[in-house]
Amino acid sequence: MERTLIVAEKPSQAREYAAALGVRGRGDGYLENEKYVITWCYGHLLELERPEAYMDLDRVGKRWSLNRLPVLPSLQAFRRVVKSGAAKQYEVIQNWLRSSDIGEIICGTDADREGQLLFQEVWDAAKCNKPLSRLWISSLTTAAIQEGLKSLRSAESVAGLAAAGNGRALADWDFGMNLTEGFTALFGSFDAVRKKPNVISIGRVQTPTLALIVEREWEIEGFVAQPFFEVRAEFSSANGEYLGKWFDPSEDSKRITDPQVAEKIVARTQGKPGRITKIEQKNVQEPAPLLFDLTSLTIAASKKYGFSAEKVLQLAQSLYEKKAITYPRTDCAYLSEDIVPKLPDHLKAVHQEPYSSLADEASLLGVPKGKRVINTITAHHAIIPTTEKVAIHKLNREEQNLYDLVVRRFLAVWFPPAQYHQTDVVTMIEGESFRTKGKVLLSLGWKKIYDPDDLEDEGVKKGKKKDKREQTEDENATLPPLSKGEEVQTKRVFSEEKSTKPPKRFTQGDLLKAMEGAGKQIDDEVLRQQLKGKGLGTVATRPAIMENLIDRGYILQDHKALKPTEKGVELIRLIKEKLPQAQLLISAEMTGQMEFDLSKVEKGELSIEQYMTEVEDAIRRIIKELRSFEQRHGKTPLALAPTAHPSTKGKGKEEPRARTARKKENKVRESAKKVDDNKVTNKSQVLALGNCPKCGAEVIEGQKGFGCSNWRQGCHFVLWKTPICGKVLTPNQVKSLLKKGKTPLIKGFKSKSGKSFSAYLIWEDQSEAKLKFEIETS
């Protein structure tokens, strides 16, 4: 009798299939009984051949060069070879696929695009034409496996998924292989410290992600703090004291930027009686947060436990293989309608300490059915505990922490919303308006699932009470009983100077949000679910992208903050300022559109041939541009990657060996910089822009800024070319600044909120080259 072959993604998955099907026989690289043979891959067993396999090396040479590019094999011409160390298992699978003992095949790899691709690679290599079906499950429990085998999908139903996986692999190869060689040939150099080439790695998703980090750094460097003033008042009513903050009723968000205006309000209202002119009171509900997808789980775990994105993915995969949680590589935060009858079984599985009493209470509240829980899903539903009870004590501490996050989020959706009594009070003094907000918790609802330290209730954050001044902005402040029309005493009015803050550097969690939103960091969880599909990479690949950027010397992780290195900054500046065609490489929107096009390939709405034609056209344009750059400027080495990374814990001491290496590197870098600067300076000597405010010598344009020509004698005056609210200074603007003390009116600045504005730039500290805005007044 012919048997059924199941191909799993890895040995652990194969063992779960065997346990569910009662398969106990063991062979070399497979498991078997009289009905089934179960074998496995180890992830991808095959890899695409390197570009040299498609080249005539006698003609183009072995050295990386633009003359060898582009290398763009047709879809049919791409070849895969067995990865090093995978030959034995590859042969096991091939033998079984071709065996006369096998009557049908089941693809049982992970139910996603990459899992489909790694099976498709070995299937295509075998040229097998036996009946093929697809096992599609969201957990490795026995019940889920047995149910999945009863409702197998046809091979045709996942053909688009296989095509999208292939399109992703081939596009990444085309971009990575061609452009990494092209950029390295033109902008790479020899790293004398590491004794190897300084490779300028380019990637379809990696490079726009680096651009997000670099552009955030430029925003921070170019940020000009704007002072503003807040006027606050302390009131005394018949029933107690409260505080208020001045606001303009005609423009609620208006800030006071003139200290004299603030002082006039203080003088006008100080000691004068107040009157409550408005009280709005309403009960509001706060629903439980959405269930976890991989991104939101990573953000939560990063915030609470400091886990990296790569660490969260590793732990989630381990919990999945231990049957503790459902499939983790999901971008969906909802459950499907057909899972509703099974939810009580999932709840029973978490009925153990420390969740027993919460699970008991949840079971009395009824199965959650609202649209925030049951909704349209993508390939896989949200991450929840499975229907099998897990021996929590057998999980390691990190696994327990991640499992706890998943369980509590799952329990939370069974509970009702938290309820608050919200109050909005307006107090008038001499025609000036002061607002006070208060919010009192009436019912914990879902918040009882969490420890108080994990929540921000009743004006308490992590156990620390806010001071009186902070409470004027705190909607959780508890107010005394107040009534409309009530006269109150003004105890004190005061003005406080504040300043706008620069944007913060990305953490890994913040960067995941920005990657998911194609450059836009979307915090609203429902909106985030609606805008999926056009992000940078996928939930499964984003953690590895961040690790690659660190490994390749483009960014550093300093505690939780991600900072670009000099190498990373120079690459993005080069593309942004000198290579217009290559700018698609740093466009989050463009890369997000490519990801969206892959989803269209998956749905059969776009052919893989059309997708690859667009990829190839883009690469040809960029290679042509690199050739043109080489003809005009020659080879232009970028900075080397740093030798030592900042410690992620504490300050960390630099070892003598690393210190020596750093000194060598700095010498190499300084030499390259002087050569590079001389190229620019020699061209710019005739373009003196004005006199240096520090020493009186000429100011000239360099590659990275407008600096004093007397720099060799120690004058450090320089106006950097880092963007200021999205605008980079031009030579004419610098000329005007040096001559008149202000630039011409510059239009198109972008505020932090994204609004455009026009302003002059004037000196804040001329000798230190510090600037500030002078806003245009009509």
XYZ file of C-alpha atoms in Angstrom, residues 87-515:
429
model
C 23.337 17.589 1.408
C 22.456 14.526 3.495
C 18.959 15.662 4.511
C 18.320 17.052 1.055
C 18.970 13.595 -0.417
C 16.654 11.986 2.163
C 13.790 14.249 1.053
C 14.538 13.816 -2.647
C 14.615 10.020 -2.303
C 11.238 9.960 -0.576
C 9.669 12.388 -3.057
C 10.719 10.069 -5.885
C 10.007 6.803 -4.058
C 7.425 4.432 -5.548
C 6.358 3.745 -1.954
C 4.905 7.274 -1.718
C 1.502 7.941 -3.233
C 0.824 11.508 -2.091
C 2.698 14.419 -0.519
C 1.660 16.854 2.215
C 3.579 20.114 2.616
C 3.738 20.575 6.399
C 6.250 23.411 6.687
C 5.317 26.586 8.580
C 2.128 28.001 7.142
C 3.545 31.235 5.744
C 5.308 32.610 2.687
C 8.803 31.548 3.719
C 7.688 28.089 4.834
C 5.989 27.576 1.499
C 9.114 28.676 -0.371
C 11.518 26.321 1.392
C 9.250 23.376 0.554
C 8.734 24.623 -3.004
C 12.500 24.677 -3.562
C 12.945 20.958 -2.819
C 9.680 20.069 -4.576
C 10.683 21.848 -7.802
C 14.175 20.294 -7.675
C 12.638 16.795 -7.531
C 10.351 17.544 -10.510
C 7.770 15.541 -8.608
C 4.259 15.255 -10.064
C 2.537 13.233 -7.358
C -0.669 14.535 -5.717
C 0.241 17.428 -3.414
C -1.743 19.112 -0.648
C -1.053 21.702 2.035
C -1.381 21.358 5.824
C -2.378 24.765 7.228
C -2.469 25.028 11.026
C -1.920 27.709 13.642
C -0.638 25.552 16.498
C 1.211 22.280 16.989
C -1.274 20.730 19.409
C -2.472 17.228 18.625
C -6.033 18.470 18.090
C -4.903 21.203 15.663
C -2.731 18.781 13.652
C -5.465 16.145 13.419
C -8.063 18.748 12.452
C -5.712 20.244 9.852
C -5.153 16.835 8.241
C -8.915 16.475 7.831
C -9.140 19.798 5.971
C -6.022 19.899 3.795
C -5.715 22.714 1.252
C -5.029 22.082 -2.402
C -1.636 22.878 -3.929
C -3.398 25.319 -6.268
C -4.730 27.329 -3.335
C -1.180 28.177 -2.183
C 0.397 28.624 -5.637
C 0.275 32.407 -5.196
C 1.967 32.099 -1.822
C 4.793 30.092 -3.413
C 5.127 32.646 -6.224
C 5.293 35.518 -3.701
C 7.959 33.684 -1.701
C 9.966 33.147 -4.867
C 9.482 36.792 -5.872
C 10.740 37.964 -2.486
C 13.842 35.736 -2.714
C 14.698 36.704 -6.302
C 14.094 40.427 -5.755
C 16.269 40.410 -2.638
C 18.981 38.590 -4.606
C 18.801 41.074 -7.487
C 18.967 44.101 -5.182
C 21.478 42.713 -2.702
C 23.932 41.070 -5.094
C 23.989 43.784 -7.762
C 23.907 46.858 -5.579
C 26.165 45.594 -2.797
C 28.820 44.830 -5.433
C 28.180 48.117 -7.245
C 28.290 50.307 -4.131
C 31.286 48.450 -2.696
C 33.232 48.743 -5.953
C 32.665 52.501 -5.943
C 32.436 53.451 -2.272
C 34.150 50.582 -0.434
C 37.751 50.442 0.736
C 40.133 48.171 2.603
C 39.591 48.092 6.368
C 43.136 48.051 7.717
C 41.952 47.323 11.259
C 39.909 44.243 10.404
C 42.182 43.361 7.459
C 39.246 42.864 5.119
C 37.202 44.938 2.646
C 34.745 47.498 3.980
C 31.664 46.155 2.209
C 28.855 48.627 1.477
C 25.905 46.293 1.917
C 22.658 47.290 0.198
C 19.317 45.589 0.775
C 15.752 46.054 -0.437
C 14.473 46.380 3.149
C 17.726 46.998 5.028
C 18.632 50.286 3.312
C 15.299 52.143 3.765
C 15.275 50.977 7.389
C 18.740 52.487 7.858
C 17.412 55.699 6.264
C 14.685 55.923 8.945
C 17.333 55.811 11.684
C 19.695 58.272 9.971
C 16.944 60.762 9.167
C 15.752 60.634 12.775
C 19.340 61.433 13.850
C 19.403 64.407 11.473
C 16.122 65.641 12.959
C 17.704 65.480 16.414
C 20.927 67.216 15.313
C 19.067 69.926 13.398
C 16.436 70.499 16.061
C 16.157 74.089 17.206
C 14.440 74.282 20.589
C 11.546 76.717 20.758
C 10.825 78.209 24.188
C 7.218 78.620 25.313
C 5.481 79.559 28.535
C 2.709 77.925 30.525
C 0.586 79.875 32.963
C -0.852 77.839 35.833
C -3.188 78.683 38.687
C -4.001 77.141 42.071
C -7.653 77.459 43.089
C -9.462 76.952 46.381
C -13.164 76.008 46.322
C -15.593 75.374 49.157
C -14.838 71.664 48.964
C -11.104 71.612 48.307
C -8.228 72.745 46.135
C -7.506 72.119 42.472
C -5.180 73.369 39.749
C -5.690 74.728 36.241
C -3.679 75.627 33.146
C -4.301 78.675 30.939
C -5.592 78.048 27.413
C -6.968 80.060 24.511
C -10.618 79.024 23.875
C -10.383 80.140 20.226
C -7.268 78.003 19.559
C -6.994 75.253 22.142
C -3.472 74.146 21.211
C -2.000 77.656 21.046
C 1.206 78.184 23.012
C 2.464 81.394 24.567
C 5.849 82.171 22.991
C 6.321 85.703 24.381
C 7.287 85.860 28.097
C 5.711 89.320 28.391
C 2.323 87.932 27.326
C 2.624 85.249 30.015
C 3.573 87.784 32.675
C 0.642 90.025 31.696
C -1.778 87.117 32.208
C -0.171 86.396 35.611
C -0.395 90.077 36.640
C -4.001 90.376 35.434
C -5.237 87.294 37.304
C -3.042 87.121 40.427
C -5.206 87.192 43.569
C -8.417 87.904 41.601
C -11.551 85.795 42.236
C -12.394 83.042 39.768
C -15.642 81.583 38.562
C -16.341 78.075 37.233
C -18.007 78.649 33.848
C -18.104 75.100 32.535
C -18.238 71.595 33.929
C -18.549 68.607 31.646
C -18.862 65.205 33.243
C -19.244 61.898 31.474
C -18.554 58.243 31.981
C -16.051 56.804 29.493
C -15.005 53.250 28.743
C -11.542 51.955 27.891
C -11.679 48.586 26.120
C -9.030 45.908 26.543
C -6.084 46.190 24.127
C -6.165 44.080 20.975
C -4.711 40.585 21.088
C -1.051 40.305 20.167
C 0.409 40.059 16.706
C 4.190 39.583 16.539
C 4.933 43.312 16.326
C 2.826 44.328 19.319
C 4.165 41.365 21.324
C 7.713 42.454 20.529
C 7.002 46.042 21.558
C 5.433 44.915 24.856
C 8.281 42.499 25.644
C 10.903 45.086 24.722
C 9.286 47.681 26.965
C 8.768 45.420 29.975
C 11.735 43.050 29.800
C 14.206 44.768 27.469
C 14.109 41.895 24.943
C 15.430 42.586 21.441
C 13.164 41.881 18.460
C 15.316 38.895 17.533
C 15.043 37.563 21.100
C 11.240 37.843 21.118
C 10.983 35.948 17.831
C 13.290 33.228 19.174
C 11.316 32.867 22.412
C 7.956 32.938 20.625
C 9.109 30.220 18.219
C 10.268 28.119 21.165
C 6.885 28.533 22.911
C 5.139 27.588 19.665
C 7.197 24.422 19.342
C 6.420 23.598 22.983
C 2.705 23.944 22.130
C 2.302 26.849 24.567
C 1.170 29.498 22.071
C -0.281 29.594 18.553
C 1.727 30.456 15.437
C 3.800 33.561 16.300
C 4.809 34.943 12.885
C 1.444 36.626 12.396
C 0.616 40.218 11.497
C -2.985 39.875 12.671
C -4.430 40.896 16.057
C -7.847 39.286 15.565
C -9.450 35.846 15.757
C -11.731 34.332 13.139
C -15.378 33.431 13.669
C -14.707 29.696 13.475
C -12.444 29.794 16.541
C -15.185 31.145 18.837
C -16.526 27.666 19.857
C -12.972 26.612 20.783
C -12.173 29.631 22.982
C -13.418 27.942 26.218
C -10.831 25.190 25.595
C -8.085 27.798 25.220
C -9.287 29.362 28.491
C -9.214 25.992 30.305
C -5.586 25.529 29.252
C -4.513 28.606 31.246
C -6.480 27.535 34.337
C -3.419 27.163 36.533
C -1.508 29.410 38.882
C -1.093 32.324 38.752
C -4.097 32.641 36.418
C -6.685 30.288 37.972
C -8.962 32.844 39.658
C -8.821 35.140 36.608
C -9.698 32.235 34.297
C -12.617 31.296 36.579
C -13.972 34.843 36.456
C -13.452 35.051 32.689
C -15.434 31.855 32.134
C -18.447 33.421 33.891
C -18.328 36.507 31.655
C -18.951 34.651 28.396
C -16.929 34.193 25.215
C -15.675 37.500 23.700
C -17.374 38.232 20.371
C -16.868 41.959 19.684
C -15.131 43.232 16.536
C -12.023 44.111 18.526
C -11.554 40.355 19.035
C -13.465 38.528 16.256
C -12.719 40.083 12.891
C -11.255 39.439 9.442
C -7.893 37.690 9.712
C -4.891 37.378 7.404
C -3.032 34.067 6.956
C -2.944 33.447 10.725
C -4.971 34.727 13.646
C -3.629 36.563 16.701
C -1.169 34.940 19.116
C -3.044 33.249 21.977
C -2.384 30.330 24.347
C -3.121 26.925 22.791
C -5.694 24.415 24.056
C -2.969 22.350 25.779
C -2.003 23.072 29.376
C 1.672 23.989 29.649
C 3.937 22.996 32.539
C 4.977 26.583 33.245
C 7.732 25.514 35.647
C 9.430 23.691 32.753
C 9.759 26.891 30.745
C 12.875 28.973 31.314
C 12.488 32.394 32.943
C 12.448 34.330 29.641
C 9.888 31.962 28.126
C 7.730 32.318 31.247
C 7.861 36.120 30.913
C 6.773 36.058 27.273
C 4.099 33.424 27.942
C 2.759 35.601 30.774
C 2.331 38.530 28.373
C 0.374 36.361 25.923
C -1.837 34.777 28.611
C -2.741 38.075 30.298
C -3.531 39.760 26.974
C -5.762 36.775 26.098
C -7.525 36.898 29.478
C -8.018 40.667 29.190
C -10.327 40.407 26.151
C -12.804 38.295 28.185
C -13.307 41.145 30.678
C -15.453 44.283 30.263
C -13.953 47.707 29.536
C -12.472 49.739 32.380
C -14.860 52.570 33.313
C -13.953 56.111 34.303
C -15.763 59.238 35.389
C -14.182 62.074 33.398
C -14.499 65.741 34.331
C -13.522 68.826 32.312
C -13.621 72.144 34.244
C -13.075 75.692 32.932
C -12.395 78.458 35.464
C -12.433 82.123 34.365
C -10.425 84.918 35.997
C -10.628 88.420 34.506
C -11.563 86.991 31.124
C -8.718 84.448 31.089
C -9.569 80.738 30.819
C -7.962 77.956 32.880
C -8.671 74.270 32.204
C -8.627 71.407 34.689
C -9.138 67.768 33.773
C -9.852 64.866 36.056
C -10.530 61.182 35.554
C -11.614 58.850 38.334
C -11.615 55.070 37.907
C -15.053 53.573 38.575
C -14.464 49.960 37.551
C -11.219 48.141 36.795
C -12.734 45.824 34.189
C -9.932 44.174 32.206
C -7.284 46.062 34.169
C -7.655 43.651 37.089
C -5.647 41.194 34.950
C -2.525 43.292 35.477
C -0.462 44.355 38.459
C -0.907 48.018 39.429
C 2.715 48.730 38.475
C 1.900 47.768 34.874
C -0.879 50.347 34.630
C -1.193 54.093 34.972
C -4.267 54.740 37.099
C -5.323 57.351 39.595
C -2.378 59.660 38.808
C 0.087 56.925 39.712
C 2.814 55.771 37.362
C 5.049 52.940 38.489
C 4.147 53.679 42.084
C 5.242 57.335 42.020
C 2.681 60.083 42.563
C 2.825 63.155 40.362
C 3.517 66.498 42.000
C 0.932 69.286 42.029
C 2.163 70.979 38.862
C 2.132 67.763 36.856
C -1.455 67.101 37.942
C -2.735 70.094 35.932
C -2.023 68.085 32.791
C -2.995 64.734 34.261
C -6.441 63.517 33.284
C -6.254 61.047 36.154
C -6.237 63.766 38.830
C -8.982 63.464 41.475
C -10.981 66.694 41.796
C -13.079 67.967 44.715
C -16.860 68.327 44.175
C -17.338 71.436 41.999
C -20.397 73.154 40.485
C -20.965 75.440 37.516
C -21.159 79.121 38.512
C -19.266 78.518 41.737
C -16.977 81.327 42.905
C -13.445 80.183 43.770
C -10.423 81.837 45.326
C -7.250 82.208 43.258
C -4.444 81.269 45.637
C -1.551 81.659 43.193
C -0.846 82.205 39.488
C 2.598 81.590 38.044
C 4.353 81.323 34.690
C 6.725 78.493 33.824
C 9.165 78.478 30.908
C 9.361 75.270 28.905
C 10.976 74.244 25.672
C 10.048 72.035 22.743
C 11.878 68.710 22.803
C 13.712 67.017 19.929
C 12.371 63.676 18.680
C 13.710 60.617 20.469
C 15.968 58.046 18.875
C 14.283 54.838 17.826
C 14.189 51.880 20.164
C 13.753 48.491 18.524
C 10.050 48.620 19.410
C 9.633 52.104 17.911
C 11.491 51.031 14.775
C 9.221 47.999 14.366
C 6.198 50.332 14.388
C 7.838 52.625 11.840
C 8.792 49.673 9.606
